[in-house]
């Protein structure tokens, strides 16, 4: 049994997702304004976590700003969608204009199946139910790039 009630667990999860967004956004920021906005997201995440934590706000902010672990290798999903006739759904990519199956990076705390369904919806407008896992591949060893 979790020592947290449902609201506390939800607040912790939301704060961690905001912290991750701010950390990654700050890491990839292209100008000082983006850095400032992402640091504000991180401070807000610390304030939110402070509502359910015993540590003081200054300690939480230090912890968030010193966190280098959040920027990690990206978990990416690709979703093979077949219609009743066995045809594979393809979409034309906007970056290189090649044809591909829908896919993209998972969000923090997002399960791969949910990420796969979300990417299909975002990239094609179709709502799908993920039913099977085909495999897990490491792009360093499969000759692909993301």
Protein backbone atom coordinates (compact mmCIF):
# COMPACT_ATOMS: atom_id res chain seq x y z
CA UNK A 1 0.00 0.00 0.00
CA UNK A 2 1.32 3.44 -0.88
CA UNK A 3 2.05 5.84 2.00
CA UNK A 4 0.47 8.58 -0.13
CA UNK A 5 -3.19 9.22 -0.77
CA UNK A 6 -4.36 9.50 -4.37
CA UNK A 7 -4.19 13.32 -4.41
CA UNK A 8 -0.64 13.35 -3.03
CA UNK A 9 0.50 10.77 -5.57
CA UNK A 10 -1.12 12.79 -8.37
CA UNK A 11 0.56 16.02 -7.19
CA UNK A 12 3.95 14.26 -7.08
CA UNK A 13 3.45 12.85 -10.60
CA UNK A 14 2.39 16.24 -12.01
CA UNK A 15 5.33 17.99 -10.32
CA UNK A 16 7.77 15.44 -11.75
CA UNK A 17 6.33 15.81 -15.25
CA UNK A 18 6.60 19.61 -15.02
CA UNK A 19 10.15 19.30 -13.69
CA UNK A 20 11.07 17.06 -16.60
CA UNK A 21 9.53 19.44 -19.16
CA UNK A 22 11.39 22.37 -17.63
CA UNK A 23 14.70 20.52 -17.41
CA UNK A 24 14.58 19.24 -20.98
CA UNK A 25 13.32 22.61 -22.24
CA UNK A 26 16.12 24.44 -20.45
CA UNK A 27 18.69 21.99 -21.83
CA UNK A 28 17.56 22.52 -25.43
CA UNK A 29 16.72 26.24 -25.13
CA UNK A 30 18.00 28.36 -27.99
CA UNK A 31 17.83 31.75 -26.27
CA UNK A 32 17.77 33.30 -22.77
CA UNK A 33 14.00 33.79 -22.87
CA UNK A 34 13.41 30.07 -23.38
CA UNK A 35 15.82 29.32 -20.53
CA UNK A 36 13.93 31.74 -18.28
CA UNK A 37 10.51 30.25 -19.14
CA UNK A 38 11.70 26.69 -18.55
CA UNK A 39 13.30 27.66 -15.25
CA UNK A 40 9.96 29.18 -14.24
CA UNK A 41 8.28 25.84 -15.02
CA UNK A 42 10.87 24.14 -12.79
CA UNK A 43 10.25 26.61 -9.94
CA UNK A 44 6.49 26.09 -10.26
CA UNK A 45 7.03 22.32 -10.15
CA UNK A 46 9.07 22.74 -6.96
CA UNK A 47 6.30 24.89 -5.43
CA UNK A 48 3.71 22.27 -6.37
CA UNK A 49 5.79 19.47 -4.86
CA UNK A 50 6.28 21.65 -1.76
CA UNK A 51 2.55 21.39 -1.10
CA UNK A 52 2.94 17.68 -0.27
CA UNK A 53 6.64 17.48 0.74
CA UNK A 54 8.34 18.17 4.06
CA UNK A 55 11.43 19.73 2.45
CA UNK A 56 11.43 23.51 2.16
CA UNK A 57 11.08 25.27 -1.18
CA UNK A 58 14.74 26.31 -1.42
CA UNK A 59 15.85 22.70 -0.99
CA UNK A 60 13.37 21.46 -3.60
CA UNK A 61 14.48 24.12 -6.09
CA UNK A 62 18.14 23.18 -5.53
CA UNK A 63 17.25 19.54 -6.09
CA UNK A 64 15.37 20.36 -9.31
CA UNK A 65 18.05 22.65 -10.72
CA UNK A 66 20.88 20.25 -9.87
CA UNK A 67 19.02 17.34 -11.47
CA UNK A 68 20.94 16.07 -14.48
CA UNK A 69 19.19 12.72 -14.58
CA UNK A 70 15.98 13.89 -16.27
CA UNK A 71 17.70 14.49 -19.62
CA UNK A 72 18.03 10.86 -20.69
CA UNK A 73 17.98 8.84 -23.90
CA UNK A 74 14.61 9.23 -25.53
CA UNK A 75 12.14 6.35 -25.49
CA UNK A 76 10.51 6.37 -28.92
CA UNK A 77 7.52 4.43 -30.20
CA UNK A 78 6.52 3.57 -33.76
CA UNK A 79 3.03 2.19 -34.30
CA UNK A 80 2.13 -0.20 -37.12
CA UNK A 81 -1.58 0.28 -37.86
CA UNK A 82 -3.35 -2.18 -40.16
CA UNK A 83 -6.87 -1.90 -41.55
CA UNK A 84 -9.28 -4.83 -42.02
CA UNK A 85 -7.74 -5.56 -45.42
CA UNK A 86 -4.21 -5.77 -44.00
CA UNK A 87 -2.99 -2.45 -45.41
CA UNK A 88 -0.38 -0.57 -43.37
CA UNK A 89 -1.03 3.06 -42.44
CA UNK A 90 1.79 5.33 -43.63
CA UNK A 91 2.26 9.07 -43.25
CA UNK A 92 4.59 11.46 -45.02
CA UNK A 93 7.10 13.00 -42.61
CA UNK A 94 7.43 16.77 -42.58
CA UNK A 95 11.19 16.80 -41.95
CA UNK A 96 12.53 14.61 -44.78
CA UNK A 97 9.27 13.98 -46.72
CA UNK A 98 9.79 10.21 -46.57
CA UNK A 99 6.97 7.79 -45.83
CA UNK A 100 6.89 6.23 -42.37
CA UNK A 101 4.63 4.66 -39.79
CA UNK A 102 3.44 7.08 -37.09
CA UNK A 103 5.77 7.47 -34.15
CA UNK A 104 7.65 9.74 -31.82
CA UNK A 105 8.97 10.25 -28.32
CA UNK A 106 7.14 9.07 -25.21
CA UNK A 107 6.20 11.66 -22.62
CA UNK A 108 7.35 11.42 -18.99
CA UNK A 109 5.31 8.75 -17.13
CA UNK A 110 3.67 7.63 -20.40
CA UNK A 111 3.45 3.92 -21.12
CA UNK A 112 4.64 2.87 -24.59
CA UNK A 113 1.18 1.72 -25.71
CA UNK A 114 -0.34 5.06 -24.71
CA UNK A 115 2.50 6.90 -26.46
CA UNK A 116 1.97 4.86 -29.61
CA UNK A 117 -1.75 5.62 -29.67
CA UNK A 118 -1.11 9.31 -28.96
CA UNK A 119 1.43 9.58 -31.78
CA UNK A 120 -1.01 7.99 -34.26
CA UNK A 121 -3.69 10.49 -33.24
CA UNK A 122 -1.33 13.48 -33.39
CA UNK A 123 0.20 12.55 -36.73
CA UNK A 124 -2.77 11.10 -38.61
CA UNK A 125 -5.94 12.04 -36.74
CA UNK A 126 -6.89 8.38 -36.26
CA UNK A 127 -7.81 6.94 -32.86
CA UNK A 128 -6.37 3.45 -32.38
CA UNK A 129 -6.12 0.80 -29.71
CA UNK A 130 -2.67 -0.75 -29.28
CA UNK A 131 -3.07 -4.52 -28.93
CA UNK A 132 0.39 -6.06 -29.36
CA UNK A 133 4.08 -5.32 -28.90
CA UNK A 134 6.16 -6.27 -31.93
CA UNK A 135 9.55 -5.66 -30.37
CA UNK A 136 12.00 -3.42 -28.58
CA UNK A 137 14.92 -2.20 -30.65
CA UNK A 138 18.04 -0.17 -29.89
CA UNK A 139 18.81 2.25 -32.74
CA UNK A 140 22.52 2.04 -31.92
CA UNK A 141 22.49 -1.57 -33.08
CA UNK A 142 19.82 -1.61 -35.79
CA UNK A 143 21.31 0.92 -38.20
CA UNK A 144 18.43 3.38 -37.88
CA UNK A 145 18.27 6.96 -36.76
CA UNK A 146 15.62 8.87 -34.87
